[in-house]
Short mmCIF file of C-alpha atoms in Angstrom, two decimals:
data_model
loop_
_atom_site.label_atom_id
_atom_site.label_comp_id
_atom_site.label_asym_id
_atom_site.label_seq_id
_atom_site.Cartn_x
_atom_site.Cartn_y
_atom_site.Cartn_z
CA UNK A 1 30.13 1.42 -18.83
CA UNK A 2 26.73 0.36 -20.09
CA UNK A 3 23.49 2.54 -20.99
CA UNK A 4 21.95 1.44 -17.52
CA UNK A 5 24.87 3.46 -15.80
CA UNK A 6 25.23 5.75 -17.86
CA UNK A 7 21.22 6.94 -16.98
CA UNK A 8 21.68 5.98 -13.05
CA UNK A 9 24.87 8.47 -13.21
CA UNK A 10 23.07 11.34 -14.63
CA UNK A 11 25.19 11.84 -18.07
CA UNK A 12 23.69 13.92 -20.24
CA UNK A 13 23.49 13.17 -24.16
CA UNK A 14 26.14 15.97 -24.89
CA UNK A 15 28.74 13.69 -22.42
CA UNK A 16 27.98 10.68 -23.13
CA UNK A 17 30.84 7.97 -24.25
CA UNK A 18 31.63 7.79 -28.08
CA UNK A 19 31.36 4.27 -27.66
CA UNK A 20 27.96 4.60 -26.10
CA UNK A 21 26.43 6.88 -28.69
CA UNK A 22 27.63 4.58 -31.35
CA UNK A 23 25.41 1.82 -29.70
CA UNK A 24 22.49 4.34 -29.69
CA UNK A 25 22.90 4.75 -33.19
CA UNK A 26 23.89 8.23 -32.58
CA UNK A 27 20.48 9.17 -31.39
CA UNK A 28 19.52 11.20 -29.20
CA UNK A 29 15.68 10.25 -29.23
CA UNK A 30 16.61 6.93 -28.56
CA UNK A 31 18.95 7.71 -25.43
CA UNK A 32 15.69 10.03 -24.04
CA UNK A 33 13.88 6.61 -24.78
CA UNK A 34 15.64 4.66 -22.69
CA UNK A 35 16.12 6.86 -20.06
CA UNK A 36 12.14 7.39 -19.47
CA UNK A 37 11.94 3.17 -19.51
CA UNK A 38 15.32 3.61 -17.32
CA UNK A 39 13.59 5.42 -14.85
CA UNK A 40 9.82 4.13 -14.60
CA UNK A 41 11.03 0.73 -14.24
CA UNK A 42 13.34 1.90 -10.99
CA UNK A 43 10.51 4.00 -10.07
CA UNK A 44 13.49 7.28 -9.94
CA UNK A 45 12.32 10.38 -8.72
CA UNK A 46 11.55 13.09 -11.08
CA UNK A 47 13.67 15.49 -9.41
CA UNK A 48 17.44 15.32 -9.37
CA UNK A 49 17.54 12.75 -12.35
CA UNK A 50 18.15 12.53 -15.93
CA UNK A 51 14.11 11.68 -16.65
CA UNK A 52 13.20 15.67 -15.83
CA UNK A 53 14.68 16.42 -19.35
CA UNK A 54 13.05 14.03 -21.00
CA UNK A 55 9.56 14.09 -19.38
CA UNK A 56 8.19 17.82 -18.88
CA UNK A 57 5.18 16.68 -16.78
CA UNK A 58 5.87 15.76 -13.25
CA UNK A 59 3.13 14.64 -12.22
CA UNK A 60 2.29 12.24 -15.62
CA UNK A 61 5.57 10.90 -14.91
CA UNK A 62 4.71 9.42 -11.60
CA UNK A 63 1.36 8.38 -12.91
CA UNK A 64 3.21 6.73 -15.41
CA UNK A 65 5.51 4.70 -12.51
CA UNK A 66 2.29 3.95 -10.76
CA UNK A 67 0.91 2.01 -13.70
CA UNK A 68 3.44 0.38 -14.85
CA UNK A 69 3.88 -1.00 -11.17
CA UNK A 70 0.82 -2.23 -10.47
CA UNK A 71 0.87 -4.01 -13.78
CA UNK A 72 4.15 -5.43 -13.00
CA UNK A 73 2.53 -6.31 -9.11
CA UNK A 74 5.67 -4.05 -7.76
CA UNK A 75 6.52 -2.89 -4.43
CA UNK A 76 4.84 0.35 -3.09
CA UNK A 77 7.27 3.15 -4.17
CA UNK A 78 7.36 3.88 -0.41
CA UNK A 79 10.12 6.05 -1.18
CA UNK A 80 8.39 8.11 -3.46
CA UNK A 81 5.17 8.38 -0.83
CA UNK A 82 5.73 12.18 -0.44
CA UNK A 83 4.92 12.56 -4.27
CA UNK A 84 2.69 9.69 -4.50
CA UNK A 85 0.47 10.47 -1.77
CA UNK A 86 0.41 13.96 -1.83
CA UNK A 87 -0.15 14.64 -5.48
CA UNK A 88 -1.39 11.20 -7.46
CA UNK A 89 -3.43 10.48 -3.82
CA UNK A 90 -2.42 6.96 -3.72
CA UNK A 91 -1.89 5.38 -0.92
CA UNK A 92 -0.26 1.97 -0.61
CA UNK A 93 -3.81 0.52 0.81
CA UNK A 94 -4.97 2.04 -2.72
CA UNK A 95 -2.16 0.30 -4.78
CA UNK A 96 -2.79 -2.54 -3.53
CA UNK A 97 -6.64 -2.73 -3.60
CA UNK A 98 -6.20 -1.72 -7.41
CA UNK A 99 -3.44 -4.80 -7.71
CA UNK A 100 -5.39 -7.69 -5.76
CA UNK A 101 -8.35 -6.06 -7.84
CA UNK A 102 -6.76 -6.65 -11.24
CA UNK A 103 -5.50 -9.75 -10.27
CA UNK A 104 -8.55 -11.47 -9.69
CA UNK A 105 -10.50 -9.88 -12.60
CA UNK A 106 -7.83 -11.22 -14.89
CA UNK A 107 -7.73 -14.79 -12.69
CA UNK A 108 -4.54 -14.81 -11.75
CA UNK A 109 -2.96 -17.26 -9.33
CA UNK A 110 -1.85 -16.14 -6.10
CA UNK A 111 1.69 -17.03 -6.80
CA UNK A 112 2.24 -14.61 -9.79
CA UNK A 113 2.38 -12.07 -6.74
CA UNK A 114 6.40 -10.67 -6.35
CA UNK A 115 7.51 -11.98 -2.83
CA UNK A 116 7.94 -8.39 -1.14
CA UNK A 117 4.70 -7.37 -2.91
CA UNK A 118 2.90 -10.38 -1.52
CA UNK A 119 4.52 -9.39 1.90
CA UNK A 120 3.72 -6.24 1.96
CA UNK A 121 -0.23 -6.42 0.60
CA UNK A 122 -0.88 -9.06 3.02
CA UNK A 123 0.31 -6.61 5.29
CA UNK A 124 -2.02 -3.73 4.74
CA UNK A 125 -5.17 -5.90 3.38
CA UNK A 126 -5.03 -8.88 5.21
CA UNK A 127 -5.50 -10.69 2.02
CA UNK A 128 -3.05 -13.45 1.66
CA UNK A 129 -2.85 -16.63 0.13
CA UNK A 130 -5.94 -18.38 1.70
CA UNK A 131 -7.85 -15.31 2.04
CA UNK A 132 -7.18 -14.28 -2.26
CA UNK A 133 -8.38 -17.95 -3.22
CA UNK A 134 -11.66 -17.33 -0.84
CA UNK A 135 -12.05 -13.87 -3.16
CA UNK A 136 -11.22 -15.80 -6.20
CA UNK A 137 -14.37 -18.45 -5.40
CA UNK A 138 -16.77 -15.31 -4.49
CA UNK A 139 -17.30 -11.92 -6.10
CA UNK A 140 -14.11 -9.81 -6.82
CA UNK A 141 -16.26 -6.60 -5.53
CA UNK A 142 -15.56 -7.92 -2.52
CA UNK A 143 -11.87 -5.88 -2.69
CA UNK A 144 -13.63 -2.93 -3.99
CA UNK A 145 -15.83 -2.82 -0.93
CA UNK A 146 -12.89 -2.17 1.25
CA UNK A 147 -13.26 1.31 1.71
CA UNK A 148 -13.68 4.23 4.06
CA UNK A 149 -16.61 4.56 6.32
CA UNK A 150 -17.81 7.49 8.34
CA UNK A 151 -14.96 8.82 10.83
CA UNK A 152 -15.61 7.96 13.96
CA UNK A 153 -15.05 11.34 16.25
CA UNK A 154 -11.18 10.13 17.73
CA UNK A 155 -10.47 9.08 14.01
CA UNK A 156 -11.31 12.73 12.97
CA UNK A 157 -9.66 14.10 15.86
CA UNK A 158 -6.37 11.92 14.76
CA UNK A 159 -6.49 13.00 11.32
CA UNK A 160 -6.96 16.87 12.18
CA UNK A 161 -4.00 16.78 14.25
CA UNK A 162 -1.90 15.61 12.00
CA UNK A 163 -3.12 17.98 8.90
CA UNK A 164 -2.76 20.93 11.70
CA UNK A 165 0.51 19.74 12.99
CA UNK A 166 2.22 17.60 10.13
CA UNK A 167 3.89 14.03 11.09
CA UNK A 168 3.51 12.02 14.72
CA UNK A 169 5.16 9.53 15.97
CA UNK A 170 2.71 6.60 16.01
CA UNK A 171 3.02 5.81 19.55
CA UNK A 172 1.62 8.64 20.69
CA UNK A 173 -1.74 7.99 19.24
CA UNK A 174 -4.58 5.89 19.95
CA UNK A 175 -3.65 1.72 18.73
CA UNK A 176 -6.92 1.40 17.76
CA UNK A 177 -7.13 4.55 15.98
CA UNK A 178 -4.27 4.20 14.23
CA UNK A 179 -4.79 0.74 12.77
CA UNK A 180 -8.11 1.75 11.54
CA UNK A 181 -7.36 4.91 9.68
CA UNK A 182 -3.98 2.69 8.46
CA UNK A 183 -6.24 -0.28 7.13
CA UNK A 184 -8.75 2.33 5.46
CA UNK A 185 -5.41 4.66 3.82
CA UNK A 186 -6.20 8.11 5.78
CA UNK A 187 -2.73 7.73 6.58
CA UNK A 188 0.35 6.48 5.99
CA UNK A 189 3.70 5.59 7.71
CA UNK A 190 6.99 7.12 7.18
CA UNK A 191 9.77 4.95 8.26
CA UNK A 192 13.17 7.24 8.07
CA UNK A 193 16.64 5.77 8.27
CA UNK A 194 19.14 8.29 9.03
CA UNK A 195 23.22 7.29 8.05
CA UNK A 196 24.40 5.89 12.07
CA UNK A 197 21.53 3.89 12.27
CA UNK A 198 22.51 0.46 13.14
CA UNK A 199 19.62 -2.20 12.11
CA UNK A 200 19.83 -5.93 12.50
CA UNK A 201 17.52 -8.90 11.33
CA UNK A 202 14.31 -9.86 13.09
CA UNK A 203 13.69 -13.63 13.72
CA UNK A 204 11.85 -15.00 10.59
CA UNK A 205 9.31 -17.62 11.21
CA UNK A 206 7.05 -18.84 9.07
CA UNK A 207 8.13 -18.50 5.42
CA UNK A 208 6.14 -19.48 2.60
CA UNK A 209 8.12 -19.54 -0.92
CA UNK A 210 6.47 -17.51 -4.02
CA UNK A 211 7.56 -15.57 -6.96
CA UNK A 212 11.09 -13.79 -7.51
CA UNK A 213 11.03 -11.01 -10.11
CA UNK A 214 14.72 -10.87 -10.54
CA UNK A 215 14.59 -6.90 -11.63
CA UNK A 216 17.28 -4.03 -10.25
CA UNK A 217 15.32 -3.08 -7.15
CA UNK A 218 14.10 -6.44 -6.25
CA UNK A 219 18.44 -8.07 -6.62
CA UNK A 220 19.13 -4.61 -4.81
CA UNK A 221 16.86 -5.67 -1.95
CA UNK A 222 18.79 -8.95 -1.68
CA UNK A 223 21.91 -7.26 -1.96
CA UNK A 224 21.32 -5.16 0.82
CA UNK A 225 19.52 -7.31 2.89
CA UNK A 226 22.35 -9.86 3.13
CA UNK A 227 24.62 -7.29 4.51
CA UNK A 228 23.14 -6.32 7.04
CA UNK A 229 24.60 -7.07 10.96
CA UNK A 230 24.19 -4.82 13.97
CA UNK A 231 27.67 -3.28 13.70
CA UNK A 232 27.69 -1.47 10.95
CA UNK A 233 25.56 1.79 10.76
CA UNK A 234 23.71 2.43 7.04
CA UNK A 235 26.50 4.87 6.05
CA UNK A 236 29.11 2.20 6.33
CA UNK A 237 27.25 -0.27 4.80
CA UNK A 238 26.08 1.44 1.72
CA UNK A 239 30.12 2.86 1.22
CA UNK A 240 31.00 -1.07 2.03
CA UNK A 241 28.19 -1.95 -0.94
CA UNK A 242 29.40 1.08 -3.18
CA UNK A 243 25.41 1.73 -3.06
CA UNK A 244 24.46 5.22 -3.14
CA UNK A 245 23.02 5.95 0.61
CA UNK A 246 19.91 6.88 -0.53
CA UNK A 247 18.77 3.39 -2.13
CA UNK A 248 20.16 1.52 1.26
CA UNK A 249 18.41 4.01 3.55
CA UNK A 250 15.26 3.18 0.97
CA UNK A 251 15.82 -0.71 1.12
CA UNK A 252 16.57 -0.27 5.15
CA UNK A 253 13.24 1.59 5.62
CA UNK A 254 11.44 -1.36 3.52
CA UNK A 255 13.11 -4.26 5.53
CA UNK A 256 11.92 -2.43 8.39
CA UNK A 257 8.52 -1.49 7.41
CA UNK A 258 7.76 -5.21 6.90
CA UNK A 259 9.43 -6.59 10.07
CA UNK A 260 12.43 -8.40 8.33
CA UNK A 261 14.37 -6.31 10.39
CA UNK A 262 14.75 -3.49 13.11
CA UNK A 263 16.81 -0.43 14.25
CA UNK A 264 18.71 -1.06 17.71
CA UNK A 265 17.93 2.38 18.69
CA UNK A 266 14.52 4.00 17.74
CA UNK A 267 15.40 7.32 19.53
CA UNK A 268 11.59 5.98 21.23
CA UNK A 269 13.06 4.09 24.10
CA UNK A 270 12.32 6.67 26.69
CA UNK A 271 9.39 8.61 25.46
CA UNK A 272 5.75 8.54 26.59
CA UNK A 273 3.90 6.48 24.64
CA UNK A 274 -0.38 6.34 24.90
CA UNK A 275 -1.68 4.50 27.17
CA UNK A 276 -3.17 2.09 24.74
CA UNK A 277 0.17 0.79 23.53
CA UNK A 278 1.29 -0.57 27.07
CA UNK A 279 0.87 -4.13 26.79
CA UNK A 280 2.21 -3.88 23.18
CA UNK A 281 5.27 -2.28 23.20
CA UNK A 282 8.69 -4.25 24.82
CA UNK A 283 12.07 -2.83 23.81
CA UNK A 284 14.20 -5.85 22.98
CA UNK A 285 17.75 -6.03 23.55
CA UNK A 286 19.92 -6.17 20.82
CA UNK A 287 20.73 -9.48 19.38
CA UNK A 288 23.94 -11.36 19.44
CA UNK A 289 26.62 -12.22 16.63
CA UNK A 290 25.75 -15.45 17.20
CA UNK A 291 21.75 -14.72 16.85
CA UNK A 292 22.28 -12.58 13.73
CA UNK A 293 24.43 -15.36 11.81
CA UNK A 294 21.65 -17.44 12.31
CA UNK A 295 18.62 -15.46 11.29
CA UNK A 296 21.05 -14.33 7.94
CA UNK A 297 21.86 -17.87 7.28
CA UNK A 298 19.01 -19.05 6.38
CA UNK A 299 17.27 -19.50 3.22
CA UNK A 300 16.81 -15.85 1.13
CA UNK A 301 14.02 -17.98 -0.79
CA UNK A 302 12.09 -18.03 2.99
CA UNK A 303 12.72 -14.24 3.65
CA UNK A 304 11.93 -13.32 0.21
CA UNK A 305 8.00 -14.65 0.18
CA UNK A 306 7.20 -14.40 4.05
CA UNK A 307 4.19 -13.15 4.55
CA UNK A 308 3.76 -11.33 7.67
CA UNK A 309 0.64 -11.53 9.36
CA UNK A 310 -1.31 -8.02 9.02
CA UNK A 311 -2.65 -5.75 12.44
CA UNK A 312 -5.21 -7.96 13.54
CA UNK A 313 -4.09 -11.39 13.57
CA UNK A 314 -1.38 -13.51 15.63
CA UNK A 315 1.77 -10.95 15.02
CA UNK A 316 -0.59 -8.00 16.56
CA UNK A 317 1.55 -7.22 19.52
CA UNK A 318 4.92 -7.49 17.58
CA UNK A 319 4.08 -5.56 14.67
CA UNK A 320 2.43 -2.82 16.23
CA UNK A 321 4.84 -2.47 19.00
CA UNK A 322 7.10 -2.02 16.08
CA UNK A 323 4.91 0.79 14.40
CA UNK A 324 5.36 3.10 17.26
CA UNK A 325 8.26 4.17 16.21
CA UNK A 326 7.17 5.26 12.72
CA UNK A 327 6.15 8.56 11.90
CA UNK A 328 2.33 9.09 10.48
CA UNK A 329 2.28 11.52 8.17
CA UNK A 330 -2.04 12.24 6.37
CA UNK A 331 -2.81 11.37 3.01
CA UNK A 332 -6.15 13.77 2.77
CA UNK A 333 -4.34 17.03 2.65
#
């Protein structure tokens, strides 16, 4: 048992190993050290870990996480949106203005973007590779200027209804209203995984290789991503993975979120949808063994760095058929 554990398993100073304390140099301060690092890095909630002793401010804690992952270009702590949104009002359309901001006041390249950062910023901004160097040759302001306008009257009527009613499924709201008040973070998407889902990899075309961080959430990603085949439901897979459930369900939810893969039921197959989502939404049938050795196969390097094309581009219908099974939830109240 190392230090890492020890902090991920929730042992207090008074239990820790002799063998461990000796390392510490039989400090305590140094144990509380590492557990804050410990716990920023993973971006761990406050609540139900080890860091709540150590850190009396909740909220500076999650400021804390928040800038120290947008200076290490990190993936949205999606599951920490509740917090993150609610409190620190960032959204991930925020995070990654503020990153893609940074990045090209400090002239970085492109490439020093994380792969499921780079994914997942492309996603929301529309700003990938071609579109950053464009930035990088005009005015950075450019990013800042990406902000909200005036609501439009169904925008406002959206966003009421969901501060007056709390989460809706996506589908049954306007498209059009939806990707707006998406691209201009008014909302955000929850995207729950529940323990007998079963989830199976999308088809991955057109992969372009960038940077692997190599850090625990990032290997955990790969971990989990590799395991995944339509037969097994979460729950088995994260006991197969001796993962705790909640960092599969977490990883699922991301996979998911950026099309690498999909649930095979949505619980969404039957309802009523809006109108506006007709000629979008299709529900596939499950794919084959033979179809899911084949997507998994492949090079991880080409998963890793794909960079999915955001609402508004060539992936429109797929990715927004795919949406309207997500929960919005507001980021304004």
């Amino acid at each position: 048992m190392d230090v890492d554990t020890c902090i991920r398993e929730n042992i207090i100073w008074q239990k820790l190993p002799e063998d461990i304390r000796v390392l510490l140099g039989n400090s305590q301060r140094e144990y509380d050290k590492l557990v804050l690092e410990y716990s920023i890095k993973n971006q761990l909630r406050y609540k139900g870990n080890l860091v709540r002793h150590v850190k009396k401010s909740e909220e500076t804690y999650y400021d804390m996480i928040i800038k120290y992952s947008e200076s290490h270009l990190m993936l949205y702590p999606y599951h920490l949106a509740d917090i993150i949104v609610k409190e620190l009002r960032i959204t991930p359309f925020n995070y990654y203005i503020n990153i893609i901001t940074d990045m090209i006041q400090s002239e970085k390249s492109y490439d020093s973007l994380p792969n499921f950062t780079a994914a997942d910023a492309v996603r929301l901004l529309g700003i990938g590779r071609n579109q950053y160097i464009d930035l990088m040759n005009q005015n950075s302001g450019i990013v800042a200027n990406l902000t909200f306008q005036v609501l439009t009257e169904d925008e406002r009527r959206v966003v009421d209804s969901i501060l007056d009613e709390g989460p809706q499924p996506a589908g049954f709201l306007p498209v059009p209203v939806v990707q707006s008040l998406l691209n201009r973070g008014l909302i955000y998407v929850d995207v729950p995984v529940e323990e007998f889902d079963y989830v199976y990899v999308a088809p991955l075309d057109g992969f372009v290789m960038n940077r692997v961080l190599g850090d625990y959430f990032e290997t955990l990603l790969y971990k989990i991503f590799v395991a995944i085949d339509d037969q097994t439901t979460v729950k088995e897979m994260a006991d197969m993975l001796h993962i705790d459930f909640s960092l599969v369900a977490n990883a699922i939810s991301v996979f998911c979120r950026l099309g690498f893969a999909k649930k095979r039921v949505t619980g969404m197959e039957t309802a009523r949808l809006h109108y506006s989502w007709a000629q979008l939404v299709s529900i596939p049938n499950s794919p084959t063994q033979d179809d899911l050795v084949t997507s998994v196969s492949g090079d991880l390097g080409e998963l890793s760095a794909s960079l999915a094309s955001p609402l508004g581009d060539d992936d429109d219908e797929e990715q927004a058929a795919n949406l309207s099974n997500y929960s919005l939830k507001d980021s304004v109240s």
